[in-house]
PDB file of C-alpha atoms in Angstrom:
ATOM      1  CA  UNK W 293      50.627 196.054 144.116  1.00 96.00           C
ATOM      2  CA  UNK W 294      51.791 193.829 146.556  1.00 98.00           C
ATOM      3  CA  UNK W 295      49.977 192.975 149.846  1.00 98.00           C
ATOM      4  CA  UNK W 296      51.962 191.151 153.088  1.00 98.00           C
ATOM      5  CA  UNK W 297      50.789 189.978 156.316  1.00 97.00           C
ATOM      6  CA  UNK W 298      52.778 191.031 158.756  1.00 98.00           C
ATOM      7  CA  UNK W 299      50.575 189.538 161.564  1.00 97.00           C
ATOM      8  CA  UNK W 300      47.479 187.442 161.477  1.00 94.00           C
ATOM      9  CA  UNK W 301      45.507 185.432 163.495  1.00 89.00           C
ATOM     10  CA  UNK W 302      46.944 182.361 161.434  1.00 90.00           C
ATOM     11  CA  UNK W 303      50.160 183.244 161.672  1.00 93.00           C
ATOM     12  CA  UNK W 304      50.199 183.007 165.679  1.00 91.00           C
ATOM     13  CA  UNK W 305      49.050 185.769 166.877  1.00 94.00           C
ATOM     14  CA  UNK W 306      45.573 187.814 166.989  1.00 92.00           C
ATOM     15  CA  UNK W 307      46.220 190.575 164.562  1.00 94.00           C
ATOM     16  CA  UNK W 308      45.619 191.454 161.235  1.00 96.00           C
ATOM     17  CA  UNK W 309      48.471 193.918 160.745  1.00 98.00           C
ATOM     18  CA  UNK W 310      49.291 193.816 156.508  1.00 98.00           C
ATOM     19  CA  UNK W 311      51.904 195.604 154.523  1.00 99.00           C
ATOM     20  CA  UNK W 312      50.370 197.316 151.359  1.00 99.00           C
ATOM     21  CA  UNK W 313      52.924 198.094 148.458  1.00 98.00           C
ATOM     22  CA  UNK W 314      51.694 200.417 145.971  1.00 96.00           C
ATOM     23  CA  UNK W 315      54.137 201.732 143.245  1.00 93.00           C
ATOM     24  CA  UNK W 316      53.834 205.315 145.027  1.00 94.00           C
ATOM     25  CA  UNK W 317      52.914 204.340 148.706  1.00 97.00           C
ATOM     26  CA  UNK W 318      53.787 202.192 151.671  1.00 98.00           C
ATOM     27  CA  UNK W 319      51.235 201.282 153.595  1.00 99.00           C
ATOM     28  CA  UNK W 320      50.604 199.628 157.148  1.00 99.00           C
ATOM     29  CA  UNK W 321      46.716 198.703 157.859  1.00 99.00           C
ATOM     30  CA  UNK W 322      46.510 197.731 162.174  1.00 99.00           C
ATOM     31  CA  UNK W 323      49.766 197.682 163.343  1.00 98.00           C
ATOM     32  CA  UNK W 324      49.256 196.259 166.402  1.00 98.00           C
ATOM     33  CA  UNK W 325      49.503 192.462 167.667  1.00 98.00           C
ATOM     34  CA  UNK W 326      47.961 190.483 170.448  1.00 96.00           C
ATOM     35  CA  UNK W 327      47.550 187.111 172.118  1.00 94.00           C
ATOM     36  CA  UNK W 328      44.083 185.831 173.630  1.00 80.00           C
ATOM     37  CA  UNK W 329      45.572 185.638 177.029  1.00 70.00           C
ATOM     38  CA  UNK W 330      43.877 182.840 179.285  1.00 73.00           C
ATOM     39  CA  UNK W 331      42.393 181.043 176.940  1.00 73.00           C
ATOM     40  CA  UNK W 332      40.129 177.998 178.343  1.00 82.00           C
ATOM     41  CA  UNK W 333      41.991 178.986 181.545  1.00 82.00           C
ATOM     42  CA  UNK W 334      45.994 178.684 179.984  1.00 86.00           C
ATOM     43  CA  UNK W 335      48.073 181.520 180.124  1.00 88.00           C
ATOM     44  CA  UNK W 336      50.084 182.253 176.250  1.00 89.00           C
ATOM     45  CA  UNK W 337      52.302 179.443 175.495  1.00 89.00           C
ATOM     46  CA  UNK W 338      56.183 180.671 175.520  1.00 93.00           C
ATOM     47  CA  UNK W 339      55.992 179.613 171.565  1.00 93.00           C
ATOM     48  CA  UNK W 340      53.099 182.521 171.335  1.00 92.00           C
ATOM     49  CA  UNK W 341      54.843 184.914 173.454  1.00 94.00           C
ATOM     50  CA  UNK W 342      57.543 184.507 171.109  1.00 97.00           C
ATOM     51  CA  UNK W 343      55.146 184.925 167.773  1.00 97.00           C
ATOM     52  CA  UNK W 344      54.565 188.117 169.319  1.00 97.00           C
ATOM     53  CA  UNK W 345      57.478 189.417 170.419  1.00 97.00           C
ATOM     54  CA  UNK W 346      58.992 188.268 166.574  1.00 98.00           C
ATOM     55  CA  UNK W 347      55.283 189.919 164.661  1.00 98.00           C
ATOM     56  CA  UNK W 348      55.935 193.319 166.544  1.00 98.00           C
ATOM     57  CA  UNK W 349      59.429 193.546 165.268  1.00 98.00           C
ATOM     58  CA  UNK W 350      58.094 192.803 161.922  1.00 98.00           C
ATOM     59  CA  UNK W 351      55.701 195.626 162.422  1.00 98.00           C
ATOM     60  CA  UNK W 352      58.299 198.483 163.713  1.00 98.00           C
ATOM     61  CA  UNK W 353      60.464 197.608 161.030  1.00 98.00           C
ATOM     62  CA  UNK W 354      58.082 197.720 158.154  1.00 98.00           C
ATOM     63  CA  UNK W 355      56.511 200.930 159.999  1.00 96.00           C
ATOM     64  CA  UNK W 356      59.607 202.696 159.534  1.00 93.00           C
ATOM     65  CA  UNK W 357      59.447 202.845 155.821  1.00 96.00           C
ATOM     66  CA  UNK W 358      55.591 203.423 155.454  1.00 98.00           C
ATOM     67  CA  UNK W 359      54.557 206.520 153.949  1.00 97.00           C
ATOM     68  CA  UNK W 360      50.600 206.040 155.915  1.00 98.00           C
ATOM     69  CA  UNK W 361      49.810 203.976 158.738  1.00 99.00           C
ATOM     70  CA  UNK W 362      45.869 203.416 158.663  1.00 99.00           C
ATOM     71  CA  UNK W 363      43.929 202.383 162.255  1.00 99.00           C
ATOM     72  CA  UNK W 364      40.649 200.603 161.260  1.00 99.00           C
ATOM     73  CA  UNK W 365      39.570 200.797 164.947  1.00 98.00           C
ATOM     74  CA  UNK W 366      40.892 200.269 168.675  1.00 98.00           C
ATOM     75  CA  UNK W 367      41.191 196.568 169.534  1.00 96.00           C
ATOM     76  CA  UNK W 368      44.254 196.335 171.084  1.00 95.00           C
ATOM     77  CA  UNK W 369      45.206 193.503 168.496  1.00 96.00           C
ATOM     78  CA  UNK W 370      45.182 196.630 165.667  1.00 97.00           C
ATOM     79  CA  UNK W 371      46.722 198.971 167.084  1.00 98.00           C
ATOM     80  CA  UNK W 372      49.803 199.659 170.421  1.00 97.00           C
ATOM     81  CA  UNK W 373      48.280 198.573 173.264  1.00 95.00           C
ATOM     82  CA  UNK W 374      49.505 201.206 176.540  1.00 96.00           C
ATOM     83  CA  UNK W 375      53.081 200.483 177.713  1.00 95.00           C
ATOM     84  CA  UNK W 376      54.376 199.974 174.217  1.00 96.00           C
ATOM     85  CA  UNK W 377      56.945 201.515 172.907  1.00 96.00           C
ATOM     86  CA  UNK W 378      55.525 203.675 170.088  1.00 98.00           C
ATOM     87  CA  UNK W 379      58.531 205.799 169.317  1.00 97.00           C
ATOM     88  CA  UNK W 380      58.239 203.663 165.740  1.00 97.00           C
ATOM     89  CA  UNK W 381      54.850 206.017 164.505  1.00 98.00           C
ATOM     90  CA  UNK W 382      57.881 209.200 165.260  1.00 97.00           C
ATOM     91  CA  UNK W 383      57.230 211.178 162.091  1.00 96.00           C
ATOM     92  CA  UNK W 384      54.344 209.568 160.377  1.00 98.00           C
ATOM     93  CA  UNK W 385      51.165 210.020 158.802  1.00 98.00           C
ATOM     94  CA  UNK W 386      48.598 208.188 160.943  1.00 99.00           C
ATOM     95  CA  UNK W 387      45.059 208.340 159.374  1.00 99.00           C
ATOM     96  CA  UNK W 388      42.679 206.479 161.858  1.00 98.00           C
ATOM     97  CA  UNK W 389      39.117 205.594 162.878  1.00 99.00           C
ATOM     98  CA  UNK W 390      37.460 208.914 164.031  1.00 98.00           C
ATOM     99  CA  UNK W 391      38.165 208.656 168.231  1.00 98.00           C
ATOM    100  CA  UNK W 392      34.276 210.629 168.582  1.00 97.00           C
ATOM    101  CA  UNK W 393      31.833 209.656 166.558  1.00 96.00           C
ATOM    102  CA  UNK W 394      30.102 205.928 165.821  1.00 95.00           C
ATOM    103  CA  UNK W 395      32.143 204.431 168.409  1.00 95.00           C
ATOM    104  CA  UNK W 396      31.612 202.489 171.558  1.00 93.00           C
ATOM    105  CA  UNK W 397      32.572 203.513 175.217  1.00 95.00           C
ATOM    106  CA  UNK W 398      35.386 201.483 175.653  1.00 94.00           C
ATOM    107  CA  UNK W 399      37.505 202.112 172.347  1.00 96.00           C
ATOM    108  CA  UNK W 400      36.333 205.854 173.141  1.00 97.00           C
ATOM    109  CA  UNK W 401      38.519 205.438 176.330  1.00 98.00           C
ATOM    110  CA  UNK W 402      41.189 203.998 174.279  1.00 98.00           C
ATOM    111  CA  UNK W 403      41.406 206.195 171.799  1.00 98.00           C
ATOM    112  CA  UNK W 404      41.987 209.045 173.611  1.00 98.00           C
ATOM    113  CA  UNK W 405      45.081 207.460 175.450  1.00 98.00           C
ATOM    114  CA  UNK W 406      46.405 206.457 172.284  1.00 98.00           C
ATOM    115  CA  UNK W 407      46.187 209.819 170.952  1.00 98.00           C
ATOM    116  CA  UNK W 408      47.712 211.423 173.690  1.00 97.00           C
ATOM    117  CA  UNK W 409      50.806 209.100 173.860  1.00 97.00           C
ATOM    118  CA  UNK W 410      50.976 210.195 169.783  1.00 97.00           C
ATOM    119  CA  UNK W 411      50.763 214.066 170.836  1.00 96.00           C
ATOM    120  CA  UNK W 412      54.374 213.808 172.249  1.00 94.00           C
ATOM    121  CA  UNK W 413      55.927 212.121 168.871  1.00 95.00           C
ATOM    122  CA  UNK W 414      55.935 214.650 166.105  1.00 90.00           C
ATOM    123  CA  UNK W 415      53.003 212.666 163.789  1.00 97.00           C
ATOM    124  CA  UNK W 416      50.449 214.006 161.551  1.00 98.00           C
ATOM    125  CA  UNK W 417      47.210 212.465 162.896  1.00 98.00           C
ATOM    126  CA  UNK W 418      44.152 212.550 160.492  1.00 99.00           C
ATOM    127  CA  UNK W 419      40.739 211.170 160.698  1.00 99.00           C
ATOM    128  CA  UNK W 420      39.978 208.723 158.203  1.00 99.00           C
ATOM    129  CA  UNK W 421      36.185 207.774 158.358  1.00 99.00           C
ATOM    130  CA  UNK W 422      34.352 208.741 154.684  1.00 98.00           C
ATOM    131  CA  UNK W 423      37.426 210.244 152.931  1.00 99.00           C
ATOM    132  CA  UNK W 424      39.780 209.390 149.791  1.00 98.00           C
ATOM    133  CA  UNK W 425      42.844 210.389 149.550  1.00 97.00           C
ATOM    134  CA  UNK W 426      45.776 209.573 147.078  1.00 96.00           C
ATOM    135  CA  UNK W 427      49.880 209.382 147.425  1.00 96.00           C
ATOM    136  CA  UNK W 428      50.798 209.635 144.000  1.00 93.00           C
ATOM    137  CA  UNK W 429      48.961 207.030 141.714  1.00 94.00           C
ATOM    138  CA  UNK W 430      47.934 204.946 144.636  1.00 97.00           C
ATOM    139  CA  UNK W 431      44.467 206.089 145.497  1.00 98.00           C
ATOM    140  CA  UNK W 432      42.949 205.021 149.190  1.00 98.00           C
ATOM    141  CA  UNK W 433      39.398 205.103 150.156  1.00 99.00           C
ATOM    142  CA  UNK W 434      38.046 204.017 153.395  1.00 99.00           C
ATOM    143  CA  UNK W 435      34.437 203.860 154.608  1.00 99.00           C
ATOM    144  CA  UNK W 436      31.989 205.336 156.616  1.00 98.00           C
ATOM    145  CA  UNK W 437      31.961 203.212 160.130  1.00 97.00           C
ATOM    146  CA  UNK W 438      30.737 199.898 159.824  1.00 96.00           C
ATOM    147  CA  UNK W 439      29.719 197.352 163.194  1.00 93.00           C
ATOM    148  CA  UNK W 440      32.352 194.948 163.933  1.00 92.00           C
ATOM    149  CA  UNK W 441      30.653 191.871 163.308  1.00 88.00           C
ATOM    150  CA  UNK W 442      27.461 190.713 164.513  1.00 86.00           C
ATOM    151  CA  UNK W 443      27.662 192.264 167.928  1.00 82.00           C
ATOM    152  CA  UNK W 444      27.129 196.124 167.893  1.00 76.00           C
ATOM    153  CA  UNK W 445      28.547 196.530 171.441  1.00 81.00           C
ATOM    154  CA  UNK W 446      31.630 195.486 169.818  1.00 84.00           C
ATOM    155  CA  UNK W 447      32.035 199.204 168.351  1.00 91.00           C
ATOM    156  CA  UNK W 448      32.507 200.184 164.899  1.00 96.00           C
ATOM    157  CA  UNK W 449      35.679 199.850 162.240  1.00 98.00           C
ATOM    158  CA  UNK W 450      36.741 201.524 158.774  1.00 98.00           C
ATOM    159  CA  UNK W 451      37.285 199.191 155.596  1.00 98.00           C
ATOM    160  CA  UNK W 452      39.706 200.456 153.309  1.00 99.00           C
ATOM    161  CA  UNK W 453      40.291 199.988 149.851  1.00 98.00           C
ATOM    162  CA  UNK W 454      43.794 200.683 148.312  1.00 97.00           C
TER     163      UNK W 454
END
């Protein structure tokens, strides 16, 4: 198995999008990339509006040869914030965080946008929370929700294991 990071918080921007090669599976965990915009009152430097700019490209193009694209939860830094382009997800398998249950008002609200900018691309949408599933040999089992750190107003997110 080999695991990339496609996009992480070290890396220059606030993500942590990662490319999961299995010998039977492809797999993108949080595609979706961010910057902490106005920072102790600064605006994104132009070398972190490029980081992003460069880290989404990595994502589309990795995206189009995953066989599952996995959504832990909706920060916009995991997942395409509104106004993206999201023709990319056209024809996948997209197993996310479940959009009704264990989560928090605002990724509620998000969730629901998100899913009904998918309902016009032609992608298999699945809810993720407490199930196992395998492609091939590669076997993929996420959680039940879990908080999101110490905060529980911060909502709830899946953990996978692959």
């Amino acid at each position: 198995m080999r695991v990339s990071f496609l996009a992480f918080d070290g890396m220059g921007t606030r993500s942590m999008c990662t490319l999961v090669e299995a010998d039977d599976a492809r797999i993108i965990i949080d595609p979706g990339a961010a910057l902490g915009p106005w920072r102790y009152g600064l605006k994104p430097h132009p070398i972190e509006l490029e980081k992003l700019r460069e880290h989404k490209r990595a994502i589309e193009h990795e995206a189009s040869e995953a066989d599952l694209i996995i959504i832990t939860h909706y920060h916009y830094d995991h997942f395409p914030r509104p106004g993206e382009d999201i023709r990319w997800l056209r024809g996948k398998r997209i197993l996310l965080k479940d959009p009704e249950h264990m989560i928090n008002f605002s990724q509620k609200i998000r969730s629901r946008i998100f899913l009904e900018r998918l309902r016009k691309l032609d992608v298999r949408v699945e809810v993720a929370d407490s199930r196992e599933l395998r492609i091939g040999e590669c076997r993929i089992r996420f959680s039940n929700p879990v908080e999101h750190g110490d905060d529980p107003r911060l909502g709830y997110v899946l953990e996978v294991l692959i």
